[in-house]
Short mmCIF file of C-alpha atoms in Angstrom, two decimals:
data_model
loop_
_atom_site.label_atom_id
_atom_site.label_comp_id
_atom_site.label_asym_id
_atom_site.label_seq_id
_atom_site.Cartn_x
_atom_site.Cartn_y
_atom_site.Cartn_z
CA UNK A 1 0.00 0.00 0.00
CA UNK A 2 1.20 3.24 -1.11
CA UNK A 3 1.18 6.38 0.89
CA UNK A 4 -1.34 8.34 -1.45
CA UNK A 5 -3.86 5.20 -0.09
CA UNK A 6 -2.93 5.62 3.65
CA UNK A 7 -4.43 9.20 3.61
CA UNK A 8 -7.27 8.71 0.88
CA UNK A 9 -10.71 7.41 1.97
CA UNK A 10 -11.50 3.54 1.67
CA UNK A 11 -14.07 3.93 -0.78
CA UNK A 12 -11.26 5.64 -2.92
CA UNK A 13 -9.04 3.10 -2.46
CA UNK A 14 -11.87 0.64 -3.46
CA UNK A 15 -12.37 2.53 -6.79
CA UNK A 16 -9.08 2.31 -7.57
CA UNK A 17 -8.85 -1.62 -6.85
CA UNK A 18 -11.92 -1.88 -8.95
CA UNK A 19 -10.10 -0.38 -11.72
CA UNK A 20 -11.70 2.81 -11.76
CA UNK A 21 -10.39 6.21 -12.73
CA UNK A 22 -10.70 7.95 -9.76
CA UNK A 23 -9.75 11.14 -10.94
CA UNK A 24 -11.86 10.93 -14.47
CA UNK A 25 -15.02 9.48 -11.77
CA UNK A 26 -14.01 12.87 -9.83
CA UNK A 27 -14.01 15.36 -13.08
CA UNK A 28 -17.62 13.33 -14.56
CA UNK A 29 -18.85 14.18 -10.54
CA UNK A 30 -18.10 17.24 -10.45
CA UNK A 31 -19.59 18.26 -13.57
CA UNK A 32 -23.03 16.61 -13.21
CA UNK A 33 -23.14 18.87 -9.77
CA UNK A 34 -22.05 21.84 -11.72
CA UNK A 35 -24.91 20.34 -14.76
CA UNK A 36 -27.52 19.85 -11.66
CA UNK A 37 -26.92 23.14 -9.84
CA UNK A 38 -27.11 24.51 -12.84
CA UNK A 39 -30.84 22.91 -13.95
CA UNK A 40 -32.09 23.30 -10.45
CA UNK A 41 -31.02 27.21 -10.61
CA UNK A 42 -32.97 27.15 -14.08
CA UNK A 43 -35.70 25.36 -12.82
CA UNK A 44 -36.22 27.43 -9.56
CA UNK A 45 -36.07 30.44 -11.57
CA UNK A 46 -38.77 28.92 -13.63
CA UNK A 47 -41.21 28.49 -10.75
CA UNK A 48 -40.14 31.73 -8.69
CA UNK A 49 -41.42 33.51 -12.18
CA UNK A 50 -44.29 31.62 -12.91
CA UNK A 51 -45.02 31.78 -8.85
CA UNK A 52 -45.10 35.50 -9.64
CA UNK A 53 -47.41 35.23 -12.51
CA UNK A 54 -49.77 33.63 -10.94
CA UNK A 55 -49.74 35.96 -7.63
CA UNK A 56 -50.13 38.83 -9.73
CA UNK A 57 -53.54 37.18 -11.32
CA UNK A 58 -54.57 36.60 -8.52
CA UNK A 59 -54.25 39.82 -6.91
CA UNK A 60 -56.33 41.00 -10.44
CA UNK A 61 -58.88 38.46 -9.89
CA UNK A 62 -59.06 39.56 -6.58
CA UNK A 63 -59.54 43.28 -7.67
CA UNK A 64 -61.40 42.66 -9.85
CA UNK A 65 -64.01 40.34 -7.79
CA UNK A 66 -63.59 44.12 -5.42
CA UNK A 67 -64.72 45.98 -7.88
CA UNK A 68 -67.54 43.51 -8.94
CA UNK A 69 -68.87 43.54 -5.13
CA UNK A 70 -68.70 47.35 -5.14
CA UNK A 71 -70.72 47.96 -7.63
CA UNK A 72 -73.46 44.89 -6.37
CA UNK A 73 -73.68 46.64 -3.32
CA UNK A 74 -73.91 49.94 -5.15
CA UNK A 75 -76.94 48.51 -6.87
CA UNK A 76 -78.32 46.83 -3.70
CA UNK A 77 -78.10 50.41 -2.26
CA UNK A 78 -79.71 52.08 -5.03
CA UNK A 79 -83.02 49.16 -5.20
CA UNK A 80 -83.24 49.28 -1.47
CA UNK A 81 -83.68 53.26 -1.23
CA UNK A 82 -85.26 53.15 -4.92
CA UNK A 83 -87.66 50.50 -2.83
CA UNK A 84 -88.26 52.73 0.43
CA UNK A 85 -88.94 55.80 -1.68
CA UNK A 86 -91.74 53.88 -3.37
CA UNK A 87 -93.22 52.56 -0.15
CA UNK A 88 -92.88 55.90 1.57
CA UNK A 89 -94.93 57.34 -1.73
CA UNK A 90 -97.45 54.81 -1.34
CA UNK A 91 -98.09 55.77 1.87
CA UNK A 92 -97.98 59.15 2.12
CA UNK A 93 -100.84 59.55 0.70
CA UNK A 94 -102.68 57.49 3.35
CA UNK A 95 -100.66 59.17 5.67
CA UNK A 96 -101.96 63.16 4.44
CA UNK A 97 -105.75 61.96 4.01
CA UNK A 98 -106.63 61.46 7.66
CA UNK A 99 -104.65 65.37 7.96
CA UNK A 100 -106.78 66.39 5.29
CA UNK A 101 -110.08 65.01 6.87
CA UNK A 102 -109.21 65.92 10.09
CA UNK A 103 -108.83 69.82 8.83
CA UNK A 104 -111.81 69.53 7.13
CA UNK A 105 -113.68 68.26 9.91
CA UNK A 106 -112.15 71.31 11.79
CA UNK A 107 -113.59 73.61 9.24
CA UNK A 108 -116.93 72.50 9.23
CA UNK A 109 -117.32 72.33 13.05
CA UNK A 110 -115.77 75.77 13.41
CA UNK A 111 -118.49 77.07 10.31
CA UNK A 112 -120.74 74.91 12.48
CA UNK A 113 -120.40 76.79 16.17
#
């Protein structure tokens, strides 16, 4: 056993009794991290941007489902005093007649006396 085996790990050792090129297996290593950092940066980017499209529909949708209830409630608004207004005409009428007799009665009973 040489030295450069006393100070290298067993499984390199191994490798290199199994007739492996260590340093070529080291090189083809390193690049297929460098390869897969490289596709998980591109990928991640990929999802962070798409991630960002989608937030920024959503925050449309979202305004734009506000805007949609603000003007439903507008509407609601305008109905329910649109509604009132039309009651309150309906019975104002019924509401000034008994006035109206009751002033009439007062001028006949004061003609009267």
């Amino acid at each position: 056993m040489t030295e450069d085996q006393n100070t290298q790990p067993k499984w390199v050792n191994d490798l290199k009794e199994w007739g492996i090129d260590v340093e070529a297996f080291d090189a083809r290593w390193e690049k297929a991290g460098t390869d897969a950092q490289a596709q998980f940066q591109e990928v991640l980017a990929n999802a962070q941007a798409e991630y960002e499209s989608d937030k920024s529909n959503f925050e449309a949708k979202v305004n734009e489902f506000r805007e949609d209830v603000g003007e439903f409630v507008a509407q609601m608004n305008t109905a329910w005093d649109e509604m009132v207004t039309s009651i309150m005409q309906e019975l104002k009428p019924a509401t000034e007649a008994p006035e109206a007799i009751d002033t009439e009665d007062n001028a006949t009973s004061d003609t009267e006396g």
